[in-house]
Amino acid sequence: MVIKVYRRGELSASRPLAGFWLHAAFESPGTDYEEDRISLDNYVSKYPAAVYYVKVVGDCMEYSGIESEDLLVVDKSLTPQNGDVIVGVLNDQYILACYVEFEGKMYLMPDNPKYQPHQINEYDRFTIEGVIPHSILNQRRQNSVRVNRLQQLLRIVRARISA
Amino acid sequence: MFALIDCNNFYVSCERVFQPELRGKAGVVLSNNDGCAIARSQEAKDLGIKMGTPYFELEKLVEEGKLWFRSSNYTLYQDMMRRVTSIVCETWPEMEIYSIDESFCDLRMFHTHDLEAMATRLRAKILQCTGIPVCIGIGRSRTLAKVGNRIAKKYFKESGVCVLDDEPRTMFALQNLPIEDVWGIGPRNAAKLIKIGVNTAYDFATINNYEYVEKRFTVTGLRTWYELNGKSVLKMEYVQPDKKGICTGRSFGQKTDDYKVIEDALCAFVQNSAPKLRAQGSLCGQLQVFLHTSQFEVVHKLKSAAYTMELAIPTNITQELLRYAVESLKRIYRPGYPYQKVGIFMTKLTPAAARQTYLLEDMNKRDNLLTVSRIADRLNKMMGKDMVRFAAMGYVQPWKMRQGYLSKRFTTRIDEVLRVGK
């Protein structure tokens, strides 16, 4: 007669006695302290229901550190203040610019001196679609900036050596 | 008091939020197959375009540049609806989502507040944060809230808010509402009522004999009668009840008798429905496959067939459902008919938690299959529909929704967000 002795954990895998597996190992002492990971949604806006994202095309906002292909956060719950970067619709066209009010007039100013500011006149159909509180800049894409940083470092080091 | 928040021309408004060139112009959103108009802008309504107008009748207007159209982009609409409801919920937390563009709120805890001011503020906030215009109706019952909403849409378009809190206003609203537009009165009852000289909601509410109402129009009619008289009898449903059955079926782009095409389509529908089953924690106990030829085809004999299969072991595993569905299809398919539509109907849903285990069942294999299905569900949710799928659903999908004029999924896909600047 063959008697097969099963030890704990050796039960045949294809026919468990219960229809599910029980995990009998020790529970992590951290389980009760688990929290949600950090999520940018709640950081970029107080009001996530009003948050949208847009992508930048072109160099019109270069001087604000907003480069082409950067991702921008649009918060529609914010009221635009003087100097805010905004997304608007000017005569059925989306426009990205700084919003400036001056002497009772509204201006849309691209942050690149290459382009002219636009004063909203009475014939324009203009609405502000949302304020941009944050932009996501890709630090690794800008090859030129990285070269400049290297030059900067070399300059500092060389200056120290010569001193 | 109760409120009904209803988005104006919701699908069209969603399209307009991200495509400013569509604003102020007549336009429609088409049904799943780009077959007919299912949503119209106010301008399109003014042009006399009816709900359900087939696309080919609109083609001329489109060519003349008088009308724009889009395929229905449910991903976008669903996300916009979530935003709207989350804003409503902040102001009036006792909320019931009634449909994709309507929610009811119970305002009884706000009886000391100025509801009109609250509603006006809420409406402005929804418009600012989402770009979707809404109308808000408030009344002493859910039916009156709905009445208020219709009145707001019709007469107070600018403010978009109508509060029926005093007698003269309620009377005005009811007198101006045709009986067939009353919520809960079907077309048949409306015809009956018009025959006896009841033409408006006011006439119906002032029938002062509730026994007569109950006798003629059953308990549903009586409920409506109470509600119109300001007595709330309809309960709020805060949690959507689980579905009793799941039905997926769609017409093919063109008629076909190719078995392979029909089977592919059916398998795809099974794969669409199975995640819904799993998401609500149900098992399917009965499965029906149906197959129709075109109803407009005169040359061929009208043929509609269905096969119902009782599942001895209820399941929500895609592989098993696929096997049963294909087996059923094989029993009803006959070559040579121009088939127009195939579909699947899953019923006898039971909660998965209460599932019995069977003696000769391989539980491990079952768990593995279920795990695979769950992972596939998660991947598909994360990376887009049909990212992971069974080969059974085919690769070329000639039956697929046409959706030739779909806008981008601006709010759920990072590679489809708006592009701005110059």
Coordinates of C-alpha atoms in Angstrom, one line a residue:
Chain A
M1 CA 0.0 0.0 0.0
V2 CA 1.3 3.4 -0.9
I3 CA 0.4 6.2 1.4
K4 CA 1.1 9.6 0.1
V5 CA 1.6 12.1 2.8
Y6 CA 0.6 15.7 1.8
R7 CA 2.3 18.4 3.7
R8 CA 0.8 21.9 4.0
G9 CA 1.3 23.7 0.7
E10 CA 1.6 20.5 -1.3
L11 CA -2.1 19.9 -2.1
S12 CA -2.6 19.0 -5.7
A13 CA -2.9 22.2 -7.7
S14 CA -5.7 21.2 -9.9
R15 CA -8.2 20.3 -7.2
P16 CA -8.1 22.7 -4.3
L17 CA -10.6 21.9 -1.5
A18 CA -12.0 25.3 -1.6
G19 CA -12.6 27.2 -4.7
F20 CA -10.2 30.0 -4.0
W21 CA -6.7 30.5 -2.5
L22 CA -6.3 31.7 1.0
H23 CA -3.3 33.9 1.6
A24 CA -2.0 32.8 5.0
A25 CA 1.2 34.8 4.9
F26 CA 1.8 37.8 7.2
E27 CA 0.1 40.9 6.1
S28 CA 2.3 43.9 5.5
P29 CA 2.2 46.2 8.5
G30 CA 1.9 49.1 6.1
T31 CA -1.5 48.1 4.7
D32 CA -3.4 50.3 7.1
Y33 CA -1.3 53.3 6.1
E34 CA -1.7 53.0 2.4
E35 CA -2.4 56.3 0.7
D36 CA -3.0 57.4 -2.9
R37 CA 0.1 58.2 -4.8
I38 CA 0.9 61.8 -5.6
S39 CA -1.1 62.8 -8.7
L40 CA -0.5 66.1 -10.5
D41 CA -4.2 66.6 -11.2
N42 CA -4.8 67.9 -7.7
Y43 CA -1.7 70.0 -7.8
V44 CA -2.2 71.9 -11.0
S45 CA -5.7 73.0 -10.1
K46 CA -8.0 73.3 -7.1
Y47 CA -10.8 72.1 -9.4
P48 CA -10.0 69.0 -11.5
A49 CA -13.4 69.0 -13.1
A50 CA -12.4 72.1 -15.0
V51 CA -8.9 71.0 -16.1
Y52 CA -8.1 70.3 -19.7
Y53 CA -4.9 69.8 -21.5
V54 CA -3.6 71.3 -24.8
K55 CA -0.4 71.0 -26.8
V56 CA 1.5 74.0 -28.1
V57 CA 2.3 74.4 -31.8
G58 CA 4.9 77.0 -32.8
D59 CA 7.1 79.5 -31.0
C60 CA 4.6 82.3 -30.1
M61 CA 5.2 81.9 -26.3
E62 CA 8.9 81.1 -26.3
Y63 CA 9.9 83.9 -23.9
S64 CA 7.5 82.5 -21.3
G65 CA 9.5 79.2 -21.4
I66 CA 6.7 77.6 -23.4
E67 CA 8.1 75.7 -26.4
S68 CA 6.5 74.0 -29.3
E69 CA 5.1 70.5 -28.4
D70 CA 4.9 71.4 -24.6
L71 CA 1.8 70.2 -22.7
L72 CA -0.2 73.0 -21.1
V73 CA -2.7 72.7 -18.3
V74 CA -5.9 74.7 -19.0
D75 CA -8.0 75.6 -16.0
K76 CA -11.4 76.9 -16.9
S77 CA -12.4 77.6 -13.4
L78 CA -9.9 80.5 -13.0
T79 CA -10.7 84.1 -13.8
P80 CA -8.0 85.6 -16.0
Q81 CA -5.9 88.3 -14.4
N82 CA -3.6 90.8 -16.0
G83 CA -0.6 89.0 -17.5
D84 CA -2.0 85.5 -17.4
V85 CA -1.3 83.1 -20.2
I86 CA -4.6 82.2 -21.7
V87 CA -6.2 80.1 -24.4
G88 CA -8.9 82.0 -26.2
V89 CA -10.9 81.8 -29.4
L90 CA -10.5 84.8 -31.7
N91 CA -12.8 84.8 -34.6
D92 CA -13.3 81.0 -34.5
Q93 CA -9.5 80.4 -34.2
Y94 CA -7.8 79.1 -31.1
I95 CA -5.1 81.5 -29.9
L96 CA -2.5 81.2 -27.2
A97 CA -1.3 84.5 -25.7
C98 CA -0.8 86.6 -22.7
Y99 CA -3.9 88.5 -21.6
V100 CA -3.3 92.1 -20.8
E101 CA -5.8 94.8 -19.9
F102 CA -4.4 98.4 -20.2
E103 CA -6.3 101.7 -20.1
G104 CA -9.6 99.9 -20.6
K105 CA -8.5 98.0 -23.6
M106 CA -7.8 94.3 -24.0
Y107 CA -4.7 93.1 -25.6
L108 CA -3.5 89.6 -26.6
M109 CA 0.3 89.5 -26.5
P110 CA 2.3 86.6 -27.9
D111 CA 5.4 86.3 -25.7
N112 CA 7.8 86.4 -28.6
P113 CA 8.8 89.8 -30.0
K114 CA 8.6 88.2 -33.5
Y115 CA 4.9 88.6 -33.3
Q116 CA 2.8 91.7 -32.8
P117 CA 0.3 92.2 -29.9
H118 CA -3.3 92.3 -31.0
Q119 CA -5.8 94.8 -29.6
I120 CA -9.3 93.4 -29.3
N121 CA -11.5 95.7 -31.4
E122 CA -15.3 95.9 -31.7
Y123 CA -15.4 93.6 -34.7
D124 CA -13.6 90.8 -33.1
R125 CA -15.5 87.8 -31.7
F126 CA -13.4 86.9 -28.7
T127 CA -13.8 84.6 -25.8
I128 CA -11.4 83.4 -23.2
E129 CA -11.6 79.6 -23.0
G130 CA -9.3 79.1 -20.0
V131 CA -6.3 80.2 -18.0
I132 CA -3.0 78.3 -18.1
P133 CA -1.7 77.9 -14.6
H134 CA 1.1 75.4 -15.5
S135 CA 3.1 74.2 -18.4
I136 CA 5.0 71.0 -18.7
L137 CA 8.4 71.7 -20.1
N138 CA 10.5 68.9 -21.5
Q139 CA 13.9 69.6 -20.0
R140 CA 15.7 66.9 -22.1
R141 CA 14.4 68.0 -25.5
Q142 CA 16.2 71.3 -25.6
N143 CA 19.6 70.4 -26.9
S144 CA 20.7 73.9 -27.2
V145 CA 19.9 74.7 -23.6
R146 CA 22.0 71.7 -22.5
V147 CA 24.9 72.8 -24.5
N148 CA 24.6 76.2 -23.0
R149 CA 24.6 74.7 -19.5
L150 CA 27.8 72.9 -20.3
Q151 CA 29.4 76.1 -21.5
Q152 CA 28.3 77.8 -18.4
L153 CA 29.8 75.2 -16.2
L154 CA 33.1 75.3 -18.1
R155 CA 33.1 79.1 -17.7
I156 CA 32.7 78.9 -14.0
V157 CA 35.3 76.2 -13.6
R158 CA 37.8 78.0 -15.8
A159 CA 37.3 81.3 -13.9
R160 CA 38.0 79.5 -10.6
I161 CA 41.2 77.9 -12.0
S162 CA 42.5 81.2 -13.3
A163 CA 41.7 83.0 -10.0
Chain B
M1 CA -38.1 71.0 -3.8
F2 CA -36.5 69.0 -6.6
A3 CA -34.3 70.2 -9.5
L4 CA -33.7 68.9 -12.9
I5 CA -30.5 69.9 -14.6
D6 CA -30.6 69.3 -18.3
C7 CA -27.8 70.1 -20.8
N8 CA -28.9 71.9 -23.9
N9 CA -28.3 69.9 -27.1
F10 CA -25.7 68.0 -25.2
Y11 CA -23.8 66.1 -28.0
V12 CA -23.7 69.2 -30.1
S13 CA -22.6 71.4 -27.2
C14 CA -19.7 68.9 -26.5
E15 CA -18.6 69.1 -30.1
R16 CA -18.7 72.9 -29.9
V17 CA -16.6 73.2 -26.8
F18 CA -13.5 72.1 -28.6
Q19 CA -14.3 73.2 -32.1
P20 CA -15.2 76.9 -32.0
E21 CA -15.7 76.9 -35.8
L22 CA -19.0 75.0 -35.2
R23 CA -20.4 77.6 -32.8
G24 CA -23.5 79.5 -33.9
K25 CA -24.0 77.3 -37.0
A26 CA -26.5 74.7 -37.7
G27 CA -25.2 71.2 -37.1
V28 CA -26.1 67.6 -36.2
V29 CA -24.5 64.6 -34.5
L30 CA -25.1 61.3 -36.3
S31 CA -26.0 57.9 -34.9
N32 CA -23.5 55.1 -34.4
N33 CA -23.5 54.1 -38.1
D34 CA -23.5 57.6 -39.4
G35 CA -27.1 56.7 -40.4
C36 CA -29.3 59.5 -39.1
A37 CA -29.3 62.7 -36.9
I38 CA -29.6 62.0 -33.2
A39 CA -28.7 65.4 -31.9
R40 CA -29.3 68.8 -33.4
S41 CA -28.2 72.3 -32.7
Q42 CA -30.8 75.0 -32.1
E43 CA -30.0 76.4 -35.6
A44 CA -30.6 72.9 -37.1
K45 CA -33.9 72.6 -35.3
D46 CA -34.9 76.0 -36.7
L47 CA -34.0 74.7 -40.2
G48 CA -36.7 72.1 -39.6
I49 CA -34.4 69.1 -39.3
K50 CA -36.2 66.4 -37.4
M51 CA -34.7 63.9 -35.0
G52 CA -33.8 60.7 -36.8
T53 CA -33.5 62.3 -40.3
P54 CA -31.4 60.0 -42.4
Y55 CA -28.0 61.4 -43.4
F56 CA -28.6 61.2 -47.2
E57 CA -31.5 63.7 -46.8
L58 CA -29.1 66.2 -45.2
E59 CA -26.3 65.8 -47.7
K60 CA -27.5 68.6 -49.8
L61 CA -27.5 71.1 -46.9
V62 CA -24.0 69.9 -46.1
E63 CA -22.7 70.5 -49.6
E64 CA -24.2 74.0 -49.6
G65 CA -22.3 74.7 -46.4
K66 CA -25.4 75.3 -44.4
L67 CA -24.9 72.4 -42.0
W68 CA -22.0 70.7 -40.3
F69 CA -22.2 67.1 -38.9
R70 CA -20.1 64.8 -36.8
S71 CA -20.1 61.1 -35.9
S72 CA -21.1 60.4 -32.3
N73 CA -18.0 60.6 -30.1
Y74 CA -19.3 58.9 -26.9
T75 CA -15.9 58.9 -25.2
L76 CA -16.0 62.7 -25.3
Y77 CA -19.6 63.0 -24.2
Q78 CA -19.2 60.6 -21.3
D79 CA -16.2 62.6 -20.0
M80 CA -18.0 65.9 -20.3
M81 CA -21.1 64.5 -18.6
R82 CA -18.8 63.4 -15.7
R83 CA -17.5 66.9 -15.4
V84 CA -21.0 68.4 -15.4
T85 CA -22.3 66.0 -12.8
S86 CA -19.3 66.5 -10.5
I87 CA -19.9 70.2 -10.5
V88 CA -23.6 69.7 -9.8
C89 CA -22.8 67.3 -7.0
E90 CA -20.7 70.0 -5.2
T91 CA -23.7 72.3 -4.9
W92 CA -26.5 69.8 -4.5
P93 CA -25.1 66.5 -3.2
E94 CA -28.3 64.5 -3.3
M95 CA -28.2 63.8 -6.9
E96 CA -29.4 61.2 -9.3
I97 CA -28.0 60.8 -12.8
Y98 CA -31.0 60.2 -14.9
S99 CA -29.5 60.1 -18.3
I100 CA -26.3 61.2 -20.1
D101 CA -27.5 64.8 -20.1
E102 CA -30.0 65.0 -17.2
S103 CA -29.7 64.8 -13.4
F104 CA -32.3 65.2 -10.7
C105 CA -31.4 66.7 -7.3
D106 CA -33.3 66.5 -4.1
L107 CA -33.2 70.1 -2.6
R108 CA -35.2 69.5 0.6
M109 CA -32.2 70.2 2.7
F110 CA -31.9 73.6 1.1
H111 CA -35.3 74.9 2.1
T112 CA -33.9 77.9 3.7
H113 CA -31.9 78.9 0.7
D114 CA -32.7 81.2 -2.2
L115 CA -33.0 78.4 -4.8
E116 CA -33.2 80.7 -7.8
A117 CA -29.9 82.4 -6.9
M118 CA -28.3 79.0 -6.2
A119 CA -29.4 77.6 -9.6
T120 CA -28.2 80.7 -11.4
R121 CA -24.8 80.4 -9.8
L122 CA -24.6 76.7 -10.6
R123 CA -25.6 77.2 -14.2
A124 CA -22.9 79.9 -14.6
K125 CA -20.3 77.7 -13.0
I126 CA -21.1 74.7 -15.3
L127 CA -20.9 77.0 -18.3
Q128 CA -17.6 78.5 -17.2
C129 CA -15.9 75.2 -16.2
T130 CA -17.2 73.0 -19.0
G131 CA -18.5 75.2 -21.7
I132 CA -21.8 73.3 -21.7
P133 CA -25.0 75.4 -21.4
V134 CA -27.7 73.9 -19.1
C135 CA -31.2 74.7 -18.1
I136 CA -32.4 74.2 -14.5
G137 CA -36.0 73.6 -13.6
I138 CA -37.1 73.5 -9.9
G139 CA -40.4 72.3 -8.6
R140 CA -42.2 70.6 -5.7
S141 CA -41.9 67.2 -7.3
R142 CA -39.7 65.6 -9.9
T143 CA -42.4 66.0 -12.6
L144 CA -42.8 69.7 -11.8
A145 CA -39.0 70.1 -11.9
K146 CA -39.2 68.6 -15.4
V147 CA -42.0 71.0 -16.3
G148 CA -39.9 73.9 -15.0
N149 CA -37.0 72.7 -17.2
R150 CA -39.2 72.7 -20.3
I151 CA -40.5 76.2 -19.5
A152 CA -36.9 77.5 -18.9
K153 CA -35.8 76.1 -22.3
K154 CA -38.8 77.6 -24.0
Y155 CA -39.4 81.0 -22.4
F156 CA -36.3 81.8 -20.2
K157 CA -33.5 80.9 -22.6
E158 CA -31.3 83.7 -21.3
S159 CA -31.4 83.0 -17.6
G160 CA -32.0 79.2 -18.2
V161 CA -33.6 78.8 -14.7
C162 CA -37.2 78.4 -13.8
V163 CA -38.4 77.9 -10.2
L164 CA -42.0 76.9 -9.8
D165 CA -42.4 77.8 -6.1
D166 CA -45.6 79.9 -6.2
E167 CA -49.1 79.3 -7.4
P168 CA -49.2 81.8 -10.3
R169 CA -45.9 80.6 -11.8
T170 CA -46.8 77.0 -11.5
M171 CA -50.2 77.7 -13.1
F172 CA -48.5 79.6 -16.0
A173 CA -46.1 76.7 -16.6
L174 CA -48.8 74.0 -16.5
Q175 CA -51.1 76.0 -18.8
N176 CA -48.4 76.3 -21.3
L177 CA -47.4 72.7 -21.4
P178 CA -49.2 70.5 -23.9
I179 CA -50.3 67.2 -22.4
E180 CA -48.2 65.1 -24.7
D181 CA -45.0 66.8 -23.3
V182 CA -45.7 65.8 -19.7
W183 CA -43.2 63.4 -18.3
G184 CA -44.9 60.0 -17.7
I185 CA -47.8 60.5 -20.1
G186 CA -47.2 58.3 -23.1
P187 CA -48.4 59.1 -26.6
R188 CA -51.4 56.7 -26.2
N189 CA -52.6 58.2 -23.0
A190 CA -52.1 61.7 -24.5
A191 CA -54.4 60.8 -27.4
K192 CA -57.0 59.5 -24.9
L193 CA -56.8 62.7 -22.9
I194 CA -57.0 65.0 -25.8
K195 CA -60.2 63.2 -26.8
I196 CA -61.8 64.1 -23.5
G197 CA -60.7 67.7 -23.8
V198 CA -57.6 67.6 -21.6
N199 CA -55.1 69.5 -23.7
T200 CA -52.6 70.9 -21.2
A201 CA -50.8 69.7 -18.1
Y202 CA -53.0 72.2 -16.2
D203 CA -56.2 70.5 -17.4
F204 CA -54.9 67.1 -16.3
A205 CA -53.8 68.4 -12.9
T206 CA -57.1 70.0 -12.2
I207 CA -59.2 66.8 -12.8
N208 CA -60.4 66.7 -9.2
N209 CA -61.3 63.0 -9.0
Y210 CA -58.3 60.8 -8.3
E211 CA -60.3 57.6 -8.5
Y212 CA -61.3 58.4 -12.0
V213 CA -57.6 59.1 -12.9
E214 CA -56.5 55.9 -11.4
K215 CA -59.2 53.9 -13.2
R216 CA -58.5 55.4 -16.6
F217 CA -54.8 55.8 -16.5
T218 CA -53.6 53.3 -13.9
V219 CA -51.2 54.0 -11.1
T220 CA -48.6 55.6 -13.4
G221 CA -51.2 58.2 -14.4
L222 CA -52.2 58.7 -10.8
R223 CA -48.5 59.3 -9.8
T224 CA -48.1 61.9 -12.5
W225 CA -51.4 63.5 -11.3
Y226 CA -50.1 63.7 -7.7
E227 CA -46.7 65.0 -8.9
L228 CA -48.2 67.7 -11.0
N229 CA -50.2 68.8 -8.0
G230 CA -47.0 69.3 -6.1
K231 CA -47.0 66.0 -4.1
S232 CA -43.8 64.1 -4.5
V233 CA -44.3 60.4 -4.9
L234 CA -41.5 59.3 -7.2
K235 CA -38.5 58.2 -5.3
M236 CA -35.0 59.2 -6.1
E237 CA -32.6 56.5 -7.3
Y238 CA -29.2 57.4 -6.2
V239 CA -27.5 54.3 -7.3
Q240 CA -28.2 53.0 -10.8
P241 CA -29.7 49.5 -10.5
D242 CA -27.6 46.8 -12.0
K243 CA -28.7 45.8 -15.5
K244 CA -31.1 42.9 -15.7
G245 CA -29.9 42.1 -19.2
I246 CA -27.2 43.2 -21.6
C247 CA -28.0 43.5 -25.2
T248 CA -25.5 44.4 -28.0
G249 CA -26.4 44.3 -31.6
R250 CA -25.8 46.5 -34.6
S251 CA -26.5 46.7 -38.3
F252 CA -23.7 45.9 -40.7
G253 CA -22.4 48.7 -42.9
Q254 CA -23.6 46.7 -45.8
K255 CA -25.7 43.5 -46.1
T256 CA -23.8 40.3 -46.0
D257 CA -24.3 36.5 -46.0
D258 CA -20.6 35.8 -45.4
Y259 CA -20.6 33.6 -42.3
K260 CA -17.1 34.7 -41.3
V261 CA -18.1 38.3 -41.3
I262 CA -21.2 37.7 -39.2
E263 CA -19.2 35.5 -36.7
D264 CA -16.5 38.2 -36.4
A265 CA -19.1 40.8 -35.6
L266 CA -20.9 38.6 -33.1
C267 CA -17.6 37.8 -31.3
A268 CA -16.8 41.5 -31.1
F269 CA -20.2 42.2 -29.5
V270 CA -19.5 39.4 -27.0
Q271 CA -16.2 41.0 -26.2
N272 CA -17.9 44.4 -25.7
S273 CA -20.5 43.0 -23.3
A274 CA -18.4 40.6 -21.2
P275 CA -16.5 43.5 -19.5
K276 CA -19.8 45.1 -18.6
L277 CA -20.9 41.8 -16.9
R278 CA -17.6 41.6 -15.0
A279 CA -17.7 45.3 -14.0
Q280 CA -21.1 44.9 -12.3
G281 CA -20.1 41.6 -10.8
S282 CA -22.7 39.5 -12.7
L283 CA -22.7 36.1 -14.3
C284 CA -24.8 35.4 -17.4
G285 CA -27.2 32.5 -17.1
Q286 CA -28.9 32.7 -20.5
L287 CA -27.7 33.8 -23.8
Q288 CA -29.6 34.6 -26.9
V289 CA -28.1 35.2 -30.4
F290 CA -30.3 36.9 -33.0
L291 CA -29.9 37.4 -36.7
H292 CA -32.0 39.6 -39.0
T293 CA -32.3 40.4 -42.7
S294 CA -33.1 43.9 -43.8
Q295 CA -36.7 44.9 -43.1
F296 CA -36.8 47.0 -46.2
E297 CA -35.8 44.1 -48.5
V298 CA -38.8 43.0 -50.5
V299 CA -37.2 40.6 -52.9
H300 CA -36.0 38.2 -50.2
K301 CA -38.2 36.7 -47.7
L302 CA -38.0 38.5 -44.4
K303 CA -36.0 36.3 -42.0
S304 CA -35.3 36.8 -38.4
A305 CA -33.9 34.1 -36.3
A306 CA -32.9 33.7 -32.7
Y307 CA -31.4 30.9 -30.6
T308 CA -31.6 30.9 -26.8
M309 CA -29.1 28.9 -24.8
E310 CA -29.4 28.1 -21.1
L311 CA -26.0 28.0 -19.5
A312 CA -25.8 25.2 -17.0
I313 CA -22.9 26.9 -15.4
P314 CA -23.4 30.7 -15.4
T315 CA -20.3 32.6 -16.5
N316 CA -18.7 35.9 -17.2
I317 CA -15.6 34.6 -18.8
T318 CA -15.1 35.9 -22.4
Q319 CA -13.8 32.7 -23.8
E320 CA -16.7 30.6 -22.6
L321 CA -19.3 33.2 -23.7
L322 CA -17.6 33.3 -27.1
R323 CA -17.9 29.5 -27.5
Y324 CA -21.6 29.5 -26.6
A325 CA -22.4 32.4 -28.8
V326 CA -20.6 30.9 -31.9
E327 CA -22.4 27.6 -31.2
S328 CA -25.8 29.4 -31.1
L329 CA -25.0 31.3 -34.3
K330 CA -24.1 28.1 -36.2
R331 CA -27.6 26.8 -35.3
I332 CA -29.5 29.7 -36.9
Y333 CA -27.2 30.7 -39.8
R334 CA -28.4 29.8 -43.3
P335 CA -26.3 30.8 -46.3
G336 CA -27.8 33.0 -49.1
Y337 CA -29.7 35.6 -47.1
P338 CA -28.7 39.2 -47.1
Y339 CA -28.2 39.6 -43.3
Q340 CA -28.4 43.1 -41.9
K341 CA -28.0 42.7 -38.2
V342 CA -26.6 40.3 -35.6
G343 CA -26.6 40.7 -31.9
I344 CA -26.4 39.0 -28.5
F345 CA -28.7 39.3 -25.5
M346 CA -27.4 38.1 -22.1
T347 CA -30.0 37.6 -19.4
K348 CA -30.6 35.8 -16.2
L349 CA -27.8 37.7 -14.6
T350 CA -26.9 36.5 -11.1
P351 CA -24.3 38.1 -8.8
A352 CA -20.9 36.5 -9.2
A353 CA -20.3 36.5 -5.4
A354 CA -23.1 34.0 -4.9
R355 CA -21.8 31.6 -7.5
Q356 CA -22.0 27.9 -6.7
T357 CA -19.0 25.8 -7.5
Y358 CA -19.6 22.6 -9.4
L359 CA -18.2 19.2 -8.5
L360 CA -16.3 18.5 -11.7
E361 CA -15.1 22.0 -12.3
D362 CA -11.5 23.0 -12.6
M363 CA -11.4 26.0 -10.3
N364 CA -7.8 26.8 -11.1
K365 CA -8.3 27.0 -14.8
R366 CA -11.4 29.1 -14.1
D367 CA -9.5 31.6 -11.9
N368 CA -6.8 31.8 -14.6
L369 CA -9.3 32.6 -17.3
L370 CA -11.0 35.2 -15.2
T371 CA -7.6 36.8 -14.4
V372 CA -6.8 37.0 -18.1
S373 CA -10.1 38.6 -18.8
R374 CA -9.7 41.1 -16.0
I375 CA -6.2 42.1 -17.2
A376 CA -7.5 42.5 -20.7
D377 CA -10.3 44.8 -19.3
R378 CA -7.8 46.9 -17.5
L379 CA -5.5 47.2 -20.5
N380 CA -8.4 48.2 -22.7
K381 CA -9.6 50.8 -20.3
M382 CA -6.1 52.3 -20.1
M383 CA -5.0 52.1 -23.7
G384 CA -8.2 52.3 -25.6
K385 CA -11.0 50.0 -26.6
D386 CA -10.0 46.7 -28.4
M387 CA -6.3 47.1 -27.6
V388 CA -6.3 43.5 -26.4
R389 CA -8.8 41.2 -28.0
F390 CA -9.5 37.7 -29.1
A391 CA -8.5 36.8 -32.6
A392 CA -12.1 35.5 -33.0
M393 CA -13.3 39.1 -33.6
G394 CA -11.3 39.3 -36.8
Y395 CA -8.8 41.8 -38.0
V396 CA -10.5 43.5 -40.9
Q397 CA -13.9 44.7 -39.6
P398 CA -16.1 45.6 -42.5
W399 CA -19.2 45.7 -40.2
K400 CA -17.6 48.2 -37.9
M401 CA -19.3 51.5 -37.1
R402 CA -18.6 53.8 -39.9
Q403 CA -17.9 56.9 -37.9
G404 CA -16.2 58.7 -40.7
Y405 CA -16.5 62.1 -39.1
L406 CA -15.4 61.5 -35.6
S407 CA -13.9 64.4 -33.6
K408 CA -10.9 63.8 -31.4
R409 CA -11.1 62.5 -27.9
F410 CA -9.9 65.8 -26.5
T411 CA -10.2 65.0 -22.8
T412 CA -9.2 61.4 -22.5
R413 CA -6.2 60.9 -24.8
I414 CA -3.0 62.8 -24.4
D415 CA -2.2 62.4 -28.1
E416 CA -5.5 63.8 -29.2
V417 CA -5.6 67.0 -27.1
L418 CA -6.2 70.4 -28.7
R419 CA -3.3 72.0 -30.4
V420 CA -3.0 75.8 -30.0
G421 CA -0.6 78.5 -30.9
K422 CA 1.2 79.5 -34.1

